[in-house]
């Protein structure tokens, strides 16, 4: 069985969470505007998938609360 260890929440962790949410909202808004302007839907979806995968990967790497017990 897998056990999850969560450390104490730091200010940096909270900042990373807010930054991830803002980045996600901005990318979704950009994709929505792209589709409203008549750009192909696959381009808007590709923007969301590529950008959000990068944001999630960078967040996980820098999120100190996931590192487990010291």
mmCIF file of C-alpha atoms in Angstrom:
data_model
loop_
_atom_site.group_PDB
_atom_site.id
_atom_site.type_symbol
_atom_site.label_atom_id
_atom_site.label_comp_id
_atom_site.label_asym_id
_atom_site.label_seq_id
_atom_site.Cartn_x
_atom_site.Cartn_y
_atom_site.Cartn_z
ATOM 1 C CA UNK A 1 0.000 0.000 0.000
ATOM 2 C CA UNK A 2 1.219 3.490 -0.784
ATOM 3 C CA UNK A 3 1.453 5.980 2.056
ATOM 4 C CA UNK A 4 1.330 9.682 1.333
ATOM 5 C CA UNK A 5 3.402 12.016 3.463
ATOM 6 C CA UNK A 6 2.501 15.680 3.533
ATOM 7 C CA UNK A 7 4.737 18.227 5.184
ATOM 8 C CA UNK A 8 3.600 21.506 6.617
ATOM 9 C CA UNK A 9 2.224 24.024 4.155
ATOM 10 C CA UNK A 10 4.683 26.840 3.524
ATOM 11 C CA UNK A 11 4.149 30.266 2.007
ATOM 12 C CA UNK A 12 6.023 29.104 -1.104
ATOM 13 C CA UNK A 13 3.643 26.138 -1.478
ATOM 14 C CA UNK A 14 0.622 28.436 -1.236
ATOM 15 C CA UNK A 15 2.193 30.789 -3.791
ATOM 16 C CA UNK A 16 2.790 27.889 -6.191
ATOM 17 C CA UNK A 17 -0.843 26.793 -5.797
ATOM 18 C CA UNK A 18 -2.157 30.270 -6.573
ATOM 19 C CA UNK A 19 0.269 30.670 -9.480
ATOM 20 C CA UNK A 20 -0.853 27.337 -10.952
ATOM 21 C CA UNK A 21 -4.504 28.387 -10.687
ATOM 22 C CA UNK A 22 -3.862 31.750 -12.327
ATOM 23 C CA UNK A 23 -1.833 30.146 -15.121
ATOM 24 C CA UNK A 24 -4.592 27.607 -15.723
ATOM 25 C CA UNK A 25 -7.238 30.302 -15.869
ATOM 26 C CA UNK A 26 -5.188 32.412 -18.268
ATOM 27 C CA UNK A 27 -4.576 29.495 -20.622
ATOM 28 C CA UNK A 28 -8.241 28.490 -20.613
ATOM 29 C CA UNK A 29 -9.256 32.097 -21.281
ATOM 30 C CA UNK A 30 -6.795 32.303 -24.181
ATOM 31 C CA UNK A 31 -8.121 29.043 -25.645
ATOM 32 C CA UNK A 32 -11.696 30.299 -25.303
ATOM 33 C CA UNK A 33 -10.833 33.541 -27.101
ATOM 34 C CA UNK A 34 -9.050 31.575 -29.828
ATOM 35 C CA UNK A 35 -12.134 29.451 -30.458
ATOM 36 C CA UNK A 36 -14.415 32.509 -30.424
ATOM 37 C CA UNK A 37 -12.259 34.182 -33.098
ATOM 38 C CA UNK A 38 -12.704 31.243 -35.445
ATOM 39 C CA UNK A 39 -9.321 29.598 -34.995
ATOM 40 C CA UNK A 40 -9.457 25.816 -35.380
ATOM 41 C CA UNK A 41 -10.576 24.071 -32.204
ATOM 42 C CA UNK A 42 -7.654 21.657 -32.321
ATOM 43 C CA UNK A 43 -5.232 24.581 -31.990
ATOM 44 C CA UNK A 44 -6.976 25.823 -28.844
ATOM 45 C CA UNK A 45 -6.994 22.307 -27.364
ATOM 46 C CA UNK A 46 -3.331 21.830 -28.244
ATOM 47 C CA UNK A 47 -2.479 25.111 -26.501
ATOM 48 C CA UNK A 48 -4.262 23.966 -23.341
ATOM 49 C CA UNK A 49 -2.720 20.493 -23.310
ATOM 50 C CA UNK A 50 0.868 21.550 -23.969
ATOM 51 C CA UNK A 51 0.849 24.580 -21.686
ATOM 52 C CA UNK A 52 -0.936 22.960 -18.764
ATOM 53 C CA UNK A 53 1.243 19.842 -18.921
ATOM 54 C CA UNK A 54 4.276 22.112 -18.638
ATOM 55 C CA UNK A 55 2.761 24.118 -15.777
ATOM 56 C CA UNK A 56 1.835 20.954 -13.874
ATOM 57 C CA UNK A 57 5.286 19.438 -14.386
ATOM 58 C CA UNK A 58 7.074 22.576 -13.195
ATOM 59 C CA UNK A 59 4.729 22.892 -10.227
ATOM 60 C CA UNK A 60 5.310 19.310 -9.106
ATOM 61 C CA UNK A 61 9.078 19.723 -9.371
ATOM 62 C CA UNK A 62 9.040 22.916 -7.292
ATOM 63 C CA UNK A 63 6.306 22.027 -4.798
ATOM 64 C CA UNK A 64 8.191 21.322 -1.570
ATOM 65 C CA UNK A 65 5.190 19.810 0.237
ATOM 66 C CA UNK A 66 5.356 16.672 -1.945
ATOM 67 C CA UNK A 67 8.922 15.797 -0.998
ATOM 68 C CA UNK A 68 7.861 13.749 2.022
ATOM 69 C CA UNK A 69 9.456 13.632 5.452
ATOM 70 C CA UNK A 70 12.983 14.942 5.780
#
